[in-house]
Short mmCIF file of C-alpha atoms in Angstrom, two decimals:
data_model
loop_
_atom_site.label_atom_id
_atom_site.label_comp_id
_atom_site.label_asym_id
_atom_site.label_seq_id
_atom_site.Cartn_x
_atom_site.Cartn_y
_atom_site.Cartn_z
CA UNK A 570 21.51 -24.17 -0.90
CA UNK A 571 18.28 -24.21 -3.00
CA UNK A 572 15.79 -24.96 0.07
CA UNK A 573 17.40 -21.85 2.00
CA UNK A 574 17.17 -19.50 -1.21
CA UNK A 575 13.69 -20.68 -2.02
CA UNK A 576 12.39 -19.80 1.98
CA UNK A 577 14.02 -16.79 2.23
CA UNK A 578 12.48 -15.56 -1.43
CA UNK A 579 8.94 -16.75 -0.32
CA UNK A 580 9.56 -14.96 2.72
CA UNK A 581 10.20 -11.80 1.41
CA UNK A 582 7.33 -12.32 -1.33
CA UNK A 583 4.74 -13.26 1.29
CA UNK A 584 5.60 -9.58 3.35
CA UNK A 585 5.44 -7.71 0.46
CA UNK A 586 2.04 -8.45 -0.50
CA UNK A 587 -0.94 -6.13 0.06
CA UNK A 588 -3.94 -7.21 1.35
CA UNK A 589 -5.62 -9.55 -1.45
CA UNK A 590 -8.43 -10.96 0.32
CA UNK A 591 -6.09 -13.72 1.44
CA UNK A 592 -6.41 -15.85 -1.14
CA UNK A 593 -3.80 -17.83 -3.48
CA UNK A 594 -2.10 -16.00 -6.33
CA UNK A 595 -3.47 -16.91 -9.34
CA UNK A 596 -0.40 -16.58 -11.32
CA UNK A 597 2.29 -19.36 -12.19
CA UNK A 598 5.48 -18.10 -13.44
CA UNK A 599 8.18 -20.44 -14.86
CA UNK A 600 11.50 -20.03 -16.19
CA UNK A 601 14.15 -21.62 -18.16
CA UNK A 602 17.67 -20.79 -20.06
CA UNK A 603 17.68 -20.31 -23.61
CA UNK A 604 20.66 -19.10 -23.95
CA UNK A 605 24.35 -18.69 -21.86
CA UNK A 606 22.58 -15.85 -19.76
CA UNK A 607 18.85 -15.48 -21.52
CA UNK A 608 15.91 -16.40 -20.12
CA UNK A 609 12.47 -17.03 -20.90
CA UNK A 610 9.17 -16.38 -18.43
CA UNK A 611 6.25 -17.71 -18.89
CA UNK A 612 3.52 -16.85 -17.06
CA UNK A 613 0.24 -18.57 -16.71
CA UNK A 614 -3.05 -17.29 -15.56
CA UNK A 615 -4.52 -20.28 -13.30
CA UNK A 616 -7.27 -18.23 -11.79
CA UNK A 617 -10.82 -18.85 -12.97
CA UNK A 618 -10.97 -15.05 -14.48
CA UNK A 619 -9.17 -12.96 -16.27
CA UNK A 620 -6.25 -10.79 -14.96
CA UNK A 621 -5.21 -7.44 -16.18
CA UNK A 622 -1.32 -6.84 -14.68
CA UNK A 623 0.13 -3.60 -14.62
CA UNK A 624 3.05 -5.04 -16.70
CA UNK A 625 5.37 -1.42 -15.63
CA UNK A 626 8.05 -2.52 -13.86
CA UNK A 627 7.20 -6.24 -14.09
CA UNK A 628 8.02 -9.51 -16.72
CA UNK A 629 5.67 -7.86 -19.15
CA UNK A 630 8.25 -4.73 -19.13
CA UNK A 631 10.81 -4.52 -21.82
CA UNK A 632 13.16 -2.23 -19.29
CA UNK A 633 16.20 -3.49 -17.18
CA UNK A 634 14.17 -3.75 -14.48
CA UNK A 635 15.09 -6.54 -11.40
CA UNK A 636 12.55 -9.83 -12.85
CA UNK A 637 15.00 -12.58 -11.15
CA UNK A 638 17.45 -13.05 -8.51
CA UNK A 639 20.82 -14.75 -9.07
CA UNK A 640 22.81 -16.55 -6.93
CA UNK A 641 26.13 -18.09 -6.28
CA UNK A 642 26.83 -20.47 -3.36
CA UNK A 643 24.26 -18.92 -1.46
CA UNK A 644 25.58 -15.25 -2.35
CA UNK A 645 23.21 -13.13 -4.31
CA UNK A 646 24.22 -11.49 -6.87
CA UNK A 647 23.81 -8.06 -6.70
CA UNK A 648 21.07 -6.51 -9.14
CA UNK A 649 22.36 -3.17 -10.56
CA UNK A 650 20.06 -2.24 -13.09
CA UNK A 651 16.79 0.00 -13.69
CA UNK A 652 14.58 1.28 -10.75
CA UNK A 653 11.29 3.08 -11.59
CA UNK A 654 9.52 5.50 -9.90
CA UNK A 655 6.14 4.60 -11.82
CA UNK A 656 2.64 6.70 -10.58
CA UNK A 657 -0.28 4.96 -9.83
CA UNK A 658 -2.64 7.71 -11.06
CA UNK A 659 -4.21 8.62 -14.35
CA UNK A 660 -2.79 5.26 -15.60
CA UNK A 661 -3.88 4.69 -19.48
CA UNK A 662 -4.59 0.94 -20.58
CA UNK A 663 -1.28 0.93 -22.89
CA UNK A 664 -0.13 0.04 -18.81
CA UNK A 665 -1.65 -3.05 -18.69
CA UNK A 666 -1.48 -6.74 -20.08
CA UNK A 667 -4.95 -8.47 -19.51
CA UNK A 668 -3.67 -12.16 -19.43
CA UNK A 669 -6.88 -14.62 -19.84
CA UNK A 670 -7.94 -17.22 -17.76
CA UNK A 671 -6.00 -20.39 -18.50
CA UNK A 672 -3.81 -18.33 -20.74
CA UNK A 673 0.19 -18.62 -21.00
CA UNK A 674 2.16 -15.06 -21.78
CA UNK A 675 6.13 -15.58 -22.32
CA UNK A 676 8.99 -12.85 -21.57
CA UNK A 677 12.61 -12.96 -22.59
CA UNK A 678 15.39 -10.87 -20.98
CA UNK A 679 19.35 -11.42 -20.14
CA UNK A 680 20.27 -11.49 -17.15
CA UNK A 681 23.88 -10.55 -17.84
CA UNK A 682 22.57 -7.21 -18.45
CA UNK A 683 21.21 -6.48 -14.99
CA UNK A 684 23.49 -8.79 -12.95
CA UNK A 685 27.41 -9.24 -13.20
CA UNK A 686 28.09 -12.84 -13.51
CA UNK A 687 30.85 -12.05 -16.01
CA UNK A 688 33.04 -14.26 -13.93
CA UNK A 689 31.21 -16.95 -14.87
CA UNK A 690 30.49 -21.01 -12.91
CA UNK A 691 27.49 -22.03 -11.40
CA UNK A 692 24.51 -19.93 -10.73
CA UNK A 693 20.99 -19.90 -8.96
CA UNK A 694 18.52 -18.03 -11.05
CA UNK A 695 15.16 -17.87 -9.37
CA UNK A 696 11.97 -15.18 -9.28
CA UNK A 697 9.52 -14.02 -6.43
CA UNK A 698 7.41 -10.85 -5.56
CA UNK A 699 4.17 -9.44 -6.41
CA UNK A 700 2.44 -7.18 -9.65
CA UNK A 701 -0.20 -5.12 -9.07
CA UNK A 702 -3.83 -4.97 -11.56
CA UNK A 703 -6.76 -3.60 -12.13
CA UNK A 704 -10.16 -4.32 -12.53
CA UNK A 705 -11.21 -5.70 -16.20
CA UNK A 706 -13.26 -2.54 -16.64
CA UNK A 707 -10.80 -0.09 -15.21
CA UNK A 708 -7.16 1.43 -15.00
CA UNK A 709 -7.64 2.05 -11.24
CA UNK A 710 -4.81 -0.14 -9.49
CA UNK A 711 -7.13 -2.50 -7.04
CA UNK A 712 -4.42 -4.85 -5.61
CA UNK A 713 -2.08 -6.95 -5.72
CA UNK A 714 -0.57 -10.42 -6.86
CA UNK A 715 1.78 -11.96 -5.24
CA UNK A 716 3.64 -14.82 -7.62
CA UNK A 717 7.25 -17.54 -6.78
CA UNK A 718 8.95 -19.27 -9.47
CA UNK A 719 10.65 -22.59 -10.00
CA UNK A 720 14.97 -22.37 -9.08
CA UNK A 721 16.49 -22.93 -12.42
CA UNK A 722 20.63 -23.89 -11.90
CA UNK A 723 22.49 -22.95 -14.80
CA UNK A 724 26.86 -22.72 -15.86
CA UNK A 725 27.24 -19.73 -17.24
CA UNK A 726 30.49 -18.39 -19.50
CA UNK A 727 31.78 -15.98 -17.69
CA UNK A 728 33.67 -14.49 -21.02
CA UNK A 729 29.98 -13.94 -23.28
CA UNK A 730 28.02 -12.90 -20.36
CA UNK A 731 30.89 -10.16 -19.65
CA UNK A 732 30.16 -8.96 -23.71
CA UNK A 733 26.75 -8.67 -22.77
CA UNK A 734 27.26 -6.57 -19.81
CA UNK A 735 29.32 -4.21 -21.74
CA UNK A 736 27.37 -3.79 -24.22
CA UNK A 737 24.35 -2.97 -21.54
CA UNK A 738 26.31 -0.41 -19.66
CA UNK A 739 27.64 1.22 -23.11
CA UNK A 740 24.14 2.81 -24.51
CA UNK A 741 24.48 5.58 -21.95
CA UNK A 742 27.54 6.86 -23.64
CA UNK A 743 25.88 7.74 -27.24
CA UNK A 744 23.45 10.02 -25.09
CA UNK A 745 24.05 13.47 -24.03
CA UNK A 746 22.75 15.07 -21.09
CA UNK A 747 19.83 17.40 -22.26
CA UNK A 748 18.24 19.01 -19.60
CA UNK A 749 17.06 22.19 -21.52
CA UNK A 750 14.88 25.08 -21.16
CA UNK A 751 11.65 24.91 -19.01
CA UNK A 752 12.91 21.11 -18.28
CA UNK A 753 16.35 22.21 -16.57
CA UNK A 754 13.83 24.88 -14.54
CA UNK A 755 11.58 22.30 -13.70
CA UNK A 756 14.83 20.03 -12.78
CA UNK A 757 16.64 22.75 -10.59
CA UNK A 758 13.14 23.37 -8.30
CA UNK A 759 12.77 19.78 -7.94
CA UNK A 760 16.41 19.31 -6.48
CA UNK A 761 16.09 22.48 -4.57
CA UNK A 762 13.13 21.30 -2.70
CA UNK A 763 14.29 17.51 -2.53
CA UNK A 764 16.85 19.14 -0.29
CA UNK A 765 14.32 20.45 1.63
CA UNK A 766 12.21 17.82 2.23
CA UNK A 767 15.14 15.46 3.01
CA UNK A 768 16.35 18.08 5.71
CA UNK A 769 12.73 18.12 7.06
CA UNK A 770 12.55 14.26 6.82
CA UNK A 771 16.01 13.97 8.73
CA UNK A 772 14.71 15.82 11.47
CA UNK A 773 11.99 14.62 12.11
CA UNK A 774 12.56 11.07 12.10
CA UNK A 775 15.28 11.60 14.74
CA UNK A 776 11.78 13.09 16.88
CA UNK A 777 8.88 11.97 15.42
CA UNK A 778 8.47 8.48 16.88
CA UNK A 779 4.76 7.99 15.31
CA UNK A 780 5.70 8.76 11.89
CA UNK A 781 8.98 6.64 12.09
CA UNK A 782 7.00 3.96 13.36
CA UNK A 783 4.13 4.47 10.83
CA UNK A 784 6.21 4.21 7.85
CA UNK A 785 9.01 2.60 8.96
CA UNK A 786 7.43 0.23 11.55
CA UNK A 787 10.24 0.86 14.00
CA UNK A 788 12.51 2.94 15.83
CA UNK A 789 15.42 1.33 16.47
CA UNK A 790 16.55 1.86 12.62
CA UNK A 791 16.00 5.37 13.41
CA UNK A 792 20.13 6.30 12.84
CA UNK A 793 19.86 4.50 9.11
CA UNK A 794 17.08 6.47 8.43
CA UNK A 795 17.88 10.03 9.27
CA UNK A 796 21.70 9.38 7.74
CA UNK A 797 20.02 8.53 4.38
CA UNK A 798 17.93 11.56 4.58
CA UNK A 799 21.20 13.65 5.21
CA UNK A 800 22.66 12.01 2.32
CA UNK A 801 19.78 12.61 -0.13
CA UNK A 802 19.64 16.65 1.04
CA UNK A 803 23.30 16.89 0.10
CA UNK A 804 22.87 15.12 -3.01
CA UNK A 805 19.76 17.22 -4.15
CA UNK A 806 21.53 20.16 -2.56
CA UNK A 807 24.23 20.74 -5.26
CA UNK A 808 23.86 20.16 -9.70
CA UNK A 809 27.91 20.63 -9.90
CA UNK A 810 28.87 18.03 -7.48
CA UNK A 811 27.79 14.87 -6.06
CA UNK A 812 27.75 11.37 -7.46
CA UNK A 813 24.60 11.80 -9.67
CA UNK A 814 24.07 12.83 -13.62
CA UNK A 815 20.67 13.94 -14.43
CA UNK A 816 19.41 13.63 -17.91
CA UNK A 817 16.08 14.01 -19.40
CA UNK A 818 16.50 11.51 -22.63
CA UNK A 819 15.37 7.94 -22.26
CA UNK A 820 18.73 6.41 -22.05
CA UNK A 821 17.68 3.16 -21.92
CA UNK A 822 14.06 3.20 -23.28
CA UNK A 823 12.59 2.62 -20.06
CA UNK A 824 10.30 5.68 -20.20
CA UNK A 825 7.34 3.29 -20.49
CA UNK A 826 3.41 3.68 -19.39
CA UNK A 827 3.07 5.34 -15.74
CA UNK A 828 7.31 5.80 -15.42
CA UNK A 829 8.09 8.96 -14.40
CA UNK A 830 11.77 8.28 -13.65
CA UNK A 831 14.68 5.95 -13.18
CA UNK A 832 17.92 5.19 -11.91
CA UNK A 833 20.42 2.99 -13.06
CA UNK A 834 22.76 3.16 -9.58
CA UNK A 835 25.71 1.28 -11.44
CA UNK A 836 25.86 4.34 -13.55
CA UNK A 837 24.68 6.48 -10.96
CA UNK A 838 22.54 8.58 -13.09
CA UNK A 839 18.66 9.19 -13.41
CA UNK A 840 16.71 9.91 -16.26
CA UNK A 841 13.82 12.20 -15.98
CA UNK A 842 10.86 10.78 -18.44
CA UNK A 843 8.34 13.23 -19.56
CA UNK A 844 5.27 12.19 -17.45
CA UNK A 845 7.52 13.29 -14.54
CA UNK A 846 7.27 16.95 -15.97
CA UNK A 847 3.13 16.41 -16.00
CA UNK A 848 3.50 16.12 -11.60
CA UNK A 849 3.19 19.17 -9.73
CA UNK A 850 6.50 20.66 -8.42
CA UNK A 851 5.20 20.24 -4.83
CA UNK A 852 1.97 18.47 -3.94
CA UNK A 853 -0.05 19.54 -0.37
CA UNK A 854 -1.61 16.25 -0.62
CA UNK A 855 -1.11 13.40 1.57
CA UNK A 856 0.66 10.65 -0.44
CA UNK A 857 0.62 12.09 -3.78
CA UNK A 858 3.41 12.17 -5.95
CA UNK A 859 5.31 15.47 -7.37
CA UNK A 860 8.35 16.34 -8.84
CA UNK A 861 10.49 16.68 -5.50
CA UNK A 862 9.28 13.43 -4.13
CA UNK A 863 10.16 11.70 -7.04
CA UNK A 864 13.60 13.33 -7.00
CA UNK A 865 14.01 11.80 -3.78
CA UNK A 866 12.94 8.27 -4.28
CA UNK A 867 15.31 8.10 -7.33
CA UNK A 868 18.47 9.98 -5.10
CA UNK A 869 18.12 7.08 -2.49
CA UNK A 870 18.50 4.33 -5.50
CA UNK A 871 22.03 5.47 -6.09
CA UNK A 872 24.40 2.90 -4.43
CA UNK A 873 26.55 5.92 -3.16
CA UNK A 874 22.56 7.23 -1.53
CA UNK A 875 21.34 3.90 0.13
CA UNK A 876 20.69 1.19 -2.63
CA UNK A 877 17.22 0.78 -2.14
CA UNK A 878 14.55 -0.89 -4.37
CA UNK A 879 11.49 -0.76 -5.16
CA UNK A 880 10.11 -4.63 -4.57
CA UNK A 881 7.80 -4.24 -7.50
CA UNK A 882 5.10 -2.13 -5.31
CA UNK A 883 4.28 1.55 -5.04
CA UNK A 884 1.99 3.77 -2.54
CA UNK A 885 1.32 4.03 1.12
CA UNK A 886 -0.65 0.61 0.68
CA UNK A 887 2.71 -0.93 -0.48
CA UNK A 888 4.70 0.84 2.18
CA UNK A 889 2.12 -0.24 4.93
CA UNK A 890 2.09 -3.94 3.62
CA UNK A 891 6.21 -4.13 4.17
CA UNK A 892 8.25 -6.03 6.83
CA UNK A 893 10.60 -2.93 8.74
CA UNK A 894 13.56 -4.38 6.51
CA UNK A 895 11.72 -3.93 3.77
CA UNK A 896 10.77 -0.72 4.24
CA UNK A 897 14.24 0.45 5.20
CA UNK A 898 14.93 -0.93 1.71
CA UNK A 899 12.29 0.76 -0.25
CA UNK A 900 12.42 3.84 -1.79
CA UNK A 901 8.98 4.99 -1.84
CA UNK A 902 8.82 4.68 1.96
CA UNK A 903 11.66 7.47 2.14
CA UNK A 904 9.40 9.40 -0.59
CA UNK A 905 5.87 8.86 1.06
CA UNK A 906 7.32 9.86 4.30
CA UNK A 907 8.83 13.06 3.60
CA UNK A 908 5.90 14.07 1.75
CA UNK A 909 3.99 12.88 5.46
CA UNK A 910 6.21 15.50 7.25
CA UNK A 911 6.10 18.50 4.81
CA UNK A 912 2.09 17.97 4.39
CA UNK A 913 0.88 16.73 7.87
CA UNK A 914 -0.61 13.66 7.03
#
């Protein structure tokens, strides 16, 4: 069971990397249990400089975001936790974690809270996919890393990982909706034209064979992609119906550096962070991000939507440096192609 787990993560780490230059990853990330369901990261710089991660989304991040996969006699366990949409732009350096040459940096998180192993036994608990960084001197995202863990097998009590869980999935209900004033306007454009780039996007990828085949590196999914686009337009295309609740608090305090929204698709709602509000409603620019793009890339994370993820990478790069399953997976590739179709890229 381990050796099949272990190829099939490496597999899906190796095609999600971006170009690096071909050479090894320079980070060495190992876990281990301290607890029923808590574990601790450490990650080591091996690299003979020093590395500054853009810790968003990543170990580094104190958000429910995916940092392991769990497994159960060869059945993952389904991660239903944060997704970010995070920008890649105008990032400040409170984004980043420089970690040294030679140097050791440590995480802890519960994976109870992300994962529902409340029924407890034997579990699989094991970590692969890539972080991007920047130069030393800059907050200009340059590439990225891709990094595999060691398998830790652990028993878990099904009865105290089942408090955790709840007591996760309760801090939404102490929060009220507050989508207010020029917020709620900014909200109600960005659904309205969600809608319409979805419709647009649905269209053309039942026509457009380049552009399918750009982003999506294939046609044959071309049925999966346009009925997710149909979905998303009649999600975005009502705010008294649908599966989604919209809220512009910080639910879960995952409004960190270069977030500009998430979605927690087990609670199927999304939180609007205030650098969201900072984005243009609608961009004309090829692969930039706005306000109705990032509406969409959160719609498709709701289970009800597609499911998708975000494999820890952002952009057209990231999209471009996918496998086709992958990409049918990823929510920015939905994004950065129905921006393509309503710009012209």
């Amino acid at each position: 069971m381990k050796a099949s787990i272990i190829a099939t993560l490496t597999a899906l780490a190796t095609a999600a990397v971006v170009d690096l230059g071909k050479r090894d990853s320079p980070l060495d990330v190992k876990l281990e249990m301290v607890g029923n369901t808590a574990v601790k990261a450490s990650i080591t710089n091996t690299g003979a400089a020093d590395l500054k991660v853009f810790k968003t989304g990543t170990f580094l991040d104190n958000s429910a975001v995916e940092k392991v996969q769990v497994f159960q006699d060869d059945s993952k366990v389904e991660f239903d936790g944060i997704r970010l949409r995070v920008t890649t732009l105008g990032l400040d350096e409170a984004a980043f974690q420089t970690i040294a040459a030679g140097e050791t940096v440590e995480a802890s998180f519960d994976i109870a809270e992300m994962h529902d192993v409340s029924f407890g036994g034997s579990f699989d608990v094991v970590s692969t996919g890539a972080v991007s960084y920047a130069e030393i001197n800059s907050t200009e995202i340059a590439g990225v890393v891709p990094y595999s863990s060691n398998l830790v097998s652990t028993e878990i009590n099904g009865a105290e990982a089942a408090k955790v869980r709840r007591a996760f999935l309760n801090k939404r209900t102490v929060v009220q909706s507050d989508c207010t004033g020029t917020r709620r306007t900014a909200l109600l454009t960005a659904l309205s034209n969600c809608r319409s780039l979805a419709s647009a996007a649905a269209s053309a990828a039942n026509t457009n064979n380049a552009k399918l085949t750009e982003y999506f590196k294939t046609t044959s999914a071309r049925s999966t992609v346009v009925a997710v686009f149909n979905r998303v337009a009649s999600e975005c295309g009502s705010t008294t119906s649908g599966v989604s609740r919209y809220y512009c608090t910080d639910v879960y305090s995952s409004c960190s550096s270069g977030v500009l929204a998430y979605t927690l698709p087990s609670g199927s709602f999304i939180v609007n962070c205030p650098l969201e509000f900072t984005l243009p409603a609608l961009t004309r620019t090829c692969h930039a991000q706005d306000q109705a793009t990032t509406s969409l890339h959160e719609t498709t994370h709701l289970t009800q939507i597609k499911g998708t993820s975000d494999y820890g990478v952002y952009g057209y790069n990231a999209v471009r440096g996918l496998t086709a399953a992958q990409n049918l997976n990823h929510a920015d590739t939905y994004a950065l192609f129905a921006n393509a179709i309503y710009v012209g890229c």
